[in-house]
């Protein structure tokens, strides 16, 4: 029946137009899907499902030949969000998925980290977290390493588990074969999606959530061993776009509350991995507290309902 296959065929043609056509055609495909939302809602649902499935497949099977195709799909997701075909919560979830997938904290590491006594700096202000590899300083290419000294260091070297937070589910320091330290493809995906969606994503109500992701993203960047020049330029351009949108929202907010908002400050940028990590952990602890309070209210309401039902009976 052609009527049953219409949605699947239309979705297939739209994806093919994005992959084969020009980069500017992605915006037109998103607009066509938005026009078909009332007459053929199946097309929008199928297109969004196909985009999310392809992004997930690229994370599970990272290959160089499919990178340009995946970047096209990431841009299509941003254009669909701009056309009101995807929610902001879905975009944020996908952004977190891009930097967290494969870096899940295993239970064994969580248990070993809980047994390690917490260490503090000399002034006692911030905790000290050891690196995932245990490397304290880089070795230059022309530097000669004495084998005898190397063996001595290996014998005296004492390994410690990575310190993780009890509220954290993901940590970029956890090694993953899907996302090694020298891989920068996920950074390109995040930049592509943020570049398109930031104009609509950054609002007065969503700024705390976007700021929390940017802190986690900067922490993820610090775990990369090296960034190519083109990736650095892409990051700078993306951060400039986010910064301009951030200032615009703060400027509009200052008109309502002129004494409480500083419009000259952009989104928070962190100079070290430890600063970004502490900010991310603080956001995770705040989210855990909100979930705990919501769960307590729900359980209290359920308990009151059971008591009321018993009294009625």
Tab-separated table of C-alpha atoms in Angstrom:
chain	number	residue	atom	x	y	z
A	1	UNK	CA	0.000	0.000	0.000
A	2	UNK	CA	1.689	3.288	-1.086
A	3	UNK	CA	-0.085	5.263	1.629
A	4	UNK	CA	1.584	3.193	4.350
A	5	UNK	CA	5.018	3.529	2.771
A	6	UNK	CA	4.705	7.262	2.121
A	7	UNK	CA	6.209	8.335	5.462
A	8	UNK	CA	9.172	5.970	5.274
A	9	UNK	CA	9.879	6.860	1.632
A	10	UNK	CA	9.692	10.612	2.299
A	11	UNK	CA	12.050	10.285	5.268
A	12	UNK	CA	14.499	8.268	3.161
A	13	UNK	CA	14.491	10.897	0.410
A	14	UNK	CA	15.025	13.713	2.912
A	15	UNK	CA	18.031	11.999	4.480
A	16	UNK	CA	19.478	11.288	1.027
A	17	UNK	CA	19.051	14.954	0.071
A	18	UNK	CA	21.029	15.978	3.168
A	19	UNK	CA	23.844	13.508	2.520
A	20	UNK	CA	24.191	13.937	-1.239
A	21	UNK	CA	23.105	17.552	-1.662
A	22	UNK	CA	24.792	20.725	-0.585
A	23	UNK	CA	25.355	21.688	3.037
A	24	UNK	CA	22.809	24.508	2.728
A	25	UNK	CA	20.078	22.057	1.705
A	26	UNK	CA	19.839	20.749	5.276
A	27	UNK	CA	17.976	23.887	6.349
A	28	UNK	CA	15.530	23.445	3.459
A	29	UNK	CA	14.902	19.804	4.402
A	30	UNK	CA	14.074	20.824	7.982
A	31	UNK	CA	11.641	23.472	6.697
A	32	UNK	CA	9.915	20.949	4.421
A	33	UNK	CA	9.536	18.553	7.348
A	34	UNK	CA	8.032	21.371	9.422
A	35	UNK	CA	5.480	22.088	6.658
A	36	UNK	CA	4.500	18.417	6.583
A	37	UNK	CA	3.970	18.256	10.325
A	38	UNK	CA	0.215	18.805	10.147
A	39	UNK	CA	-0.578	16.708	7.076
A	40	UNK	CA	1.998	13.943	7.649
A	41	UNK	CA	3.168	13.886	11.289
A	42	UNK	CA	4.649	10.449	10.651
A	43	UNK	CA	7.352	12.016	8.494
A	44	UNK	CA	8.634	14.234	11.318
A	45	UNK	CA	8.647	11.368	13.816
A	46	UNK	CA	10.440	9.021	11.433
A	47	UNK	CA	12.982	11.670	10.469
A	48	UNK	CA	13.799	12.493	14.086
A	49	UNK	CA	14.091	8.806	15.003
A	50	UNK	CA	16.393	8.186	12.041
A	51	UNK	CA	18.627	11.113	13.025
A	52	UNK	CA	18.960	9.942	16.633
A	53	UNK	CA	19.564	6.328	15.604
A	54	UNK	CA	22.286	7.324	13.154
A	55	UNK	CA	24.030	9.501	15.739
A	56	UNK	CA	23.940	6.638	18.237
A	57	UNK	CA	25.258	4.206	15.623
A	58	UNK	CA	28.162	6.539	14.863
A	59	UNK	CA	29.084	6.598	18.563
A	60	UNK	CA	28.978	2.815	18.780
A	61	UNK	CA	30.871	2.275	15.474
A	62	UNK	CA	33.255	5.221	14.969
A	63	UNK	CA	34.817	5.101	11.507
A	64	UNK	CA	36.617	7.782	9.549
A	65	UNK	CA	34.659	7.270	6.332
A	66	UNK	CA	31.311	8.048	8.018
A	67	UNK	CA	32.389	11.226	9.806
A	68	UNK	CA	31.149	13.701	7.192
A	69	UNK	CA	27.839	11.861	6.978
A	70	UNK	CA	27.438	11.987	10.760
A	71	UNK	CA	28.253	15.710	10.855
A	72	UNK	CA	25.464	16.247	8.329
A	73	UNK	CA	23.024	14.373	10.557
A	74	UNK	CA	24.101	16.411	13.607
A	75	UNK	CA	23.452	19.628	11.705
A	76	UNK	CA	20.050	18.300	10.623
A	77	UNK	CA	19.145	17.752	14.279
A	78	UNK	CA	20.036	21.380	15.013
A	79	UNK	CA	17.942	22.593	12.079
A	80	UNK	CA	15.015	20.453	13.226
A	81	UNK	CA	15.258	22.040	16.661
A	82	UNK	CA	15.201	25.481	15.031
A	83	UNK	CA	12.062	24.413	13.126
A	84	UNK	CA	10.396	23.309	16.408
A	85	UNK	CA	10.516	19.632	15.439
A	86	UNK	CA	12.711	18.686	18.415
A	87	UNK	CA	12.662	19.895	22.007
A	88	UNK	CA	15.482	21.651	23.797
A	89	UNK	CA	15.597	18.863	26.374
A	90	UNK	CA	16.208	16.343	23.582
A	91	UNK	CA	19.053	18.439	22.175
A	92	UNK	CA	20.709	18.719	25.597
A	93	UNK	CA	20.338	14.975	26.152
A	94	UNK	CA	22.000	14.326	22.807
A	95	UNK	CA	24.828	16.748	23.632
A	96	UNK	CA	25.490	14.913	26.886
A	97	UNK	CA	25.331	11.592	25.032
A	98	UNK	CA	28.027	12.763	22.620
A	99	UNK	CA	30.555	13.424	25.386
A	100	UNK	CA	29.521	10.744	27.895
A	101	UNK	CA	28.918	7.602	25.851
A	102	UNK	CA	31.597	5.035	26.588
A	103	UNK	CA	32.855	6.838	29.696
A	104	UNK	CA	30.475	5.231	32.212
A	105	UNK	CA	31.973	4.869	35.678
A	106	UNK	CA	32.171	1.138	36.500
A	107	UNK	CA	31.033	-0.099	39.888
A	108	UNK	CA	34.494	-1.467	40.699
A	109	UNK	CA	36.051	1.961	40.185
A	110	UNK	CA	33.344	3.603	42.273
A	111	UNK	CA	33.949	1.191	45.151
A	112	UNK	CA	37.734	1.606	44.937
A	113	UNK	CA	37.388	5.385	44.843
A	114	UNK	CA	35.216	5.348	47.965
A	115	UNK	CA	37.988	3.582	49.888
A	116	UNK	CA	40.607	6.184	48.963
A	117	UNK	CA	40.927	8.905	51.632
A	118	UNK	CA	40.119	12.349	50.308
A	119	UNK	CA	43.166	14.526	49.749
A	120	UNK	CA	43.310	18.275	49.827
A	121	UNK	CA	45.692	20.911	48.627
A	122	UNK	CA	48.110	22.642	50.929
A	123	UNK	CA	45.667	25.446	51.628
A	124	UNK	CA	42.844	22.910	52.137
A	125	UNK	CA	40.530	24.572	49.624
A	126	UNK	CA	40.099	22.097	46.768
A	127	UNK	CA	40.565	18.344	46.401
A	128	UNK	CA	43.380	16.919	44.303
A	129	UNK	CA	42.362	14.439	41.617
A	130	UNK	CA	44.928	12.165	40.051
A	131	UNK	CA	44.970	11.756	36.289
A	132	UNK	CA	43.705	8.676	34.514
A	133	UNK	CA	47.133	7.723	33.189
A	134	UNK	CA	49.218	8.744	36.168
A	135	UNK	CA	51.461	10.956	34.000
A	136	UNK	CA	52.701	13.977	35.918
A	137	UNK	CA	54.517	15.725	33.054
A	138	UNK	CA	54.802	15.207	29.277
A	139	UNK	CA	57.847	13.641	27.639
A	140	UNK	CA	59.278	15.534	24.689
A	141	UNK	CA	59.915	13.719	21.421
A	142	UNK	CA	63.680	14.314	21.463
A	143	UNK	CA	64.041	13.468	25.125
A	144	UNK	CA	66.045	10.323	25.806
A	145	UNK	CA	64.764	8.059	28.540
A	146	UNK	CA	67.218	5.884	30.412
A	147	UNK	CA	65.915	2.309	30.553
A	148	UNK	CA	67.472	1.722	33.958
A	149	UNK	CA	65.807	4.811	35.429
A	150	UNK	CA	62.556	3.824	33.769
A	151	UNK	CA	62.607	0.408	35.420
A	152	UNK	CA	63.292	2.010	38.802
A	153	UNK	CA	60.360	4.383	38.370
A	154	UNK	CA	58.068	1.542	37.429
A	155	UNK	CA	59.034	-0.400	40.529
A	156	UNK	CA	58.513	2.560	42.860
A	157	UNK	CA	55.347	3.755	41.133
A	158	UNK	CA	52.213	3.187	43.173
A	159	UNK	CA	48.923	3.300	41.314
A	160	UNK	CA	45.798	4.798	42.848
A	161	UNK	CA	42.215	4.610	41.609
A	162	UNK	CA	40.658	7.670	40.039
A	163	UNK	CA	38.678	9.738	42.539
A	164	UNK	CA	35.069	10.079	41.376
A	165	UNK	CA	31.984	11.655	42.872
A	166	UNK	CA	29.178	9.524	44.256
A	167	UNK	CA	26.697	11.535	42.184
A	168	UNK	CA	28.595	11.132	38.897
A	169	UNK	CA	27.551	8.533	36.349
A	170	UNK	CA	30.115	9.493	33.711
A	171	UNK	CA	33.707	10.675	33.802
A	172	UNK	CA	35.807	11.455	30.694
A	173	UNK	CA	38.901	10.121	32.481
A	174	UNK	CA	37.472	6.597	32.248
A	175	UNK	CA	39.270	5.089	29.226
A	176	UNK	CA	37.181	3.976	26.269
A	177	UNK	CA	38.181	2.369	22.984
A	178	UNK	CA	35.289	4.196	21.332
A	179	UNK	CA	36.676	7.589	22.328
A	180	UNK	CA	40.464	7.541	22.886
A	181	UNK	CA	42.286	10.676	24.114
A	182	UNK	CA	43.509	11.519	20.600
A	183	UNK	CA	40.041	11.355	19.022
A	184	UNK	CA	38.371	14.710	18.344
A	185	UNK	CA	35.391	13.644	16.243
A	186	UNK	CA	32.909	14.050	19.088
A	187	UNK	CA	34.133	17.609	19.586
A	188	UNK	CA	33.244	18.314	15.951
A	189	UNK	CA	29.772	16.865	16.490
A	190	UNK	CA	29.160	19.025	19.565
A	191	UNK	CA	30.396	22.158	17.788
A	192	UNK	CA	28.200	21.450	14.754
A	193	UNK	CA	25.092	20.931	16.862
A	194	UNK	CA	25.745	23.929	19.120
A	195	UNK	CA	26.516	26.201	16.191
A	196	UNK	CA	23.055	25.631	14.731
A	197	UNK	CA	20.971	25.257	17.894
A	198	UNK	CA	22.556	27.883	20.176
A	199	UNK	CA	20.460	30.756	18.812
A	200	UNK	CA	17.264	29.122	20.059
A	201	UNK	CA	18.696	26.960	22.819
A	202	UNK	CA	20.105	29.736	24.997
A	203	UNK	CA	17.173	31.410	26.728
A	204	UNK	CA	16.584	32.911	30.149
A	205	UNK	CA	15.098	29.695	31.524
A	206	UNK	CA	17.563	27.287	29.915
A	207	UNK	CA	20.779	29.149	30.776
A	208	UNK	CA	21.519	27.084	33.937
A	209	UNK	CA	21.163	23.809	32.014
A	210	UNK	CA	23.241	25.055	29.090
A	211	UNK	CA	25.868	26.359	31.503
A	212	UNK	CA	26.027	22.958	33.199
A	213	UNK	CA	26.634	21.255	29.869
A	214	UNK	CA	29.308	23.767	28.875
A	215	UNK	CA	31.142	23.021	32.127
A	216	UNK	CA	30.993	19.270	31.398
A	217	UNK	CA	32.086	19.908	27.802
A	218	UNK	CA	35.096	21.951	28.902
A	219	UNK	CA	36.042	19.187	31.338
A	220	UNK	CA	35.836	16.759	28.415
A	221	UNK	CA	38.113	18.984	26.337
A	222	UNK	CA	40.809	18.968	29.016
A	223	UNK	CA	41.079	15.163	28.763
A	224	UNK	CA	42.139	15.307	25.110
A	225	UNK	CA	45.858	14.942	24.475
A	226	UNK	CA	45.992	17.273	21.473
A	227	UNK	CA	43.558	19.336	19.398
A	228	UNK	CA	44.189	19.909	15.680
A	229	UNK	CA	44.207	23.455	14.376
A	230	UNK	CA	40.890	23.158	12.533
A	231	UNK	CA	39.207	21.827	15.681
A	232	UNK	CA	40.586	24.720	17.745
A	233	UNK	CA	39.201	27.223	15.237
A	234	UNK	CA	35.847	25.439	15.245
A	235	UNK	CA	35.773	25.560	19.047
A	236	UNK	CA	36.619	29.260	19.101
A	237	UNK	CA	33.893	30.042	16.561
A	238	UNK	CA	31.340	27.993	18.508
A	239	UNK	CA	32.277	29.631	21.808
A	240	UNK	CA	32.010	33.081	20.188
A	241	UNK	CA	28.489	32.270	18.964
A	242	UNK	CA	27.462	30.984	22.389
A	243	UNK	CA	29.055	33.973	24.093
A	244	UNK	CA	27.187	36.454	21.897
A	245	UNK	CA	23.864	34.697	22.524
A	246	UNK	CA	24.649	34.512	26.248
A	247	UNK	CA	25.299	38.270	26.392
A	248	UNK	CA	22.143	38.975	24.400
A	249	UNK	CA	20.010	37.059	26.909
A	250	UNK	CA	21.727	38.803	29.816
A	251	UNK	CA	21.160	42.166	28.147
A	252	UNK	CA	17.449	41.458	27.782
A	253	UNK	CA	17.308	40.268	31.375
A	254	UNK	CA	19.073	43.416	32.586
A	255	UNK	CA	16.254	45.533	31.182
A	256	UNK	CA	13.899	43.796	33.615
A	257	UNK	CA	16.269	43.623	36.608
A	258	UNK	CA	18.991	46.238	35.984
A	259	UNK	CA	20.638	45.876	39.406
A	260	UNK	CA	21.013	42.085	39.430
A	261	UNK	CA	22.515	41.148	36.049
A	262	UNK	CA	25.956	41.873	34.607
A	263	UNK	CA	25.587	41.817	30.835
A	264	UNK	CA	29.341	42.101	30.216
A	265	UNK	CA	30.039	38.570	31.473
A	266	UNK	CA	29.657	35.685	29.035
A	267	UNK	CA	29.292	32.022	29.838
A	268	UNK	CA	31.752	30.652	32.428
A	269	UNK	CA	35.088	29.510	31.019
A	270	UNK	CA	37.488	27.425	33.073
A	271	UNK	CA	41.253	27.590	32.910
A	272	UNK	CA	42.030	24.156	34.353
A	273	UNK	CA	40.518	20.713	34.327
A	274	UNK	CA	40.011	20.835	38.091
A	275	UNK	CA	37.871	23.980	37.893
A	276	UNK	CA	35.671	22.459	35.183
A	277	UNK	CA	35.442	19.174	37.079
A	278	UNK	CA	34.424	20.821	40.357
A	279	UNK	CA	31.776	22.870	38.549
A	280	UNK	CA	30.418	19.745	36.857
A	281	UNK	CA	30.327	17.797	40.127
A	282	UNK	CA	28.540	20.712	41.836
A	283	UNK	CA	25.891	20.696	39.091
A	284	UNK	CA	25.474	16.929	39.420
A	285	UNK	CA	25.063	17.215	43.191
A	286	UNK	CA	22.442	19.957	42.721
A	287	UNK	CA	20.520	17.785	40.234
A	288	UNK	CA	20.723	14.829	42.627
A	289	UNK	CA	19.306	16.991	45.427
A	290	UNK	CA	16.414	18.129	43.228
A	291	UNK	CA	15.623	14.533	42.258
A	292	UNK	CA	15.758	13.414	45.894
A	293	UNK	CA	13.331	16.146	46.993
A	294	UNK	CA	10.964	15.354	44.121
A	295	UNK	CA	11.063	11.664	44.997
A	296	UNK	CA	10.377	12.460	48.655
A	297	UNK	CA	7.348	14.586	47.730
A	298	UNK	CA	6.061	11.831	45.460
A	299	UNK	CA	6.461	9.190	48.151
A	300	UNK	CA	4.833	11.447	50.730
A	301	UNK	CA	1.890	12.043	48.416
A	302	UNK	CA	1.534	8.328	47.733
A	303	UNK	CA	1.623	7.617	51.464
A	304	UNK	CA	-1.062	10.198	52.179
A	305	UNK	CA	-3.191	8.724	49.447
A	306	UNK	CA	-2.921	5.251	50.932
A	307	UNK	CA	-3.809	6.550	54.408
A	308	UNK	CA	-6.779	8.464	53.045
A	309	UNK	CA	-8.001	5.401	51.140
A	310	UNK	CA	-7.737	3.285	54.289
A	311	UNK	CA	-9.775	5.789	56.281
A	312	UNK	CA	-12.476	5.890	53.616
A	313	UNK	CA	-12.724	2.114	53.630
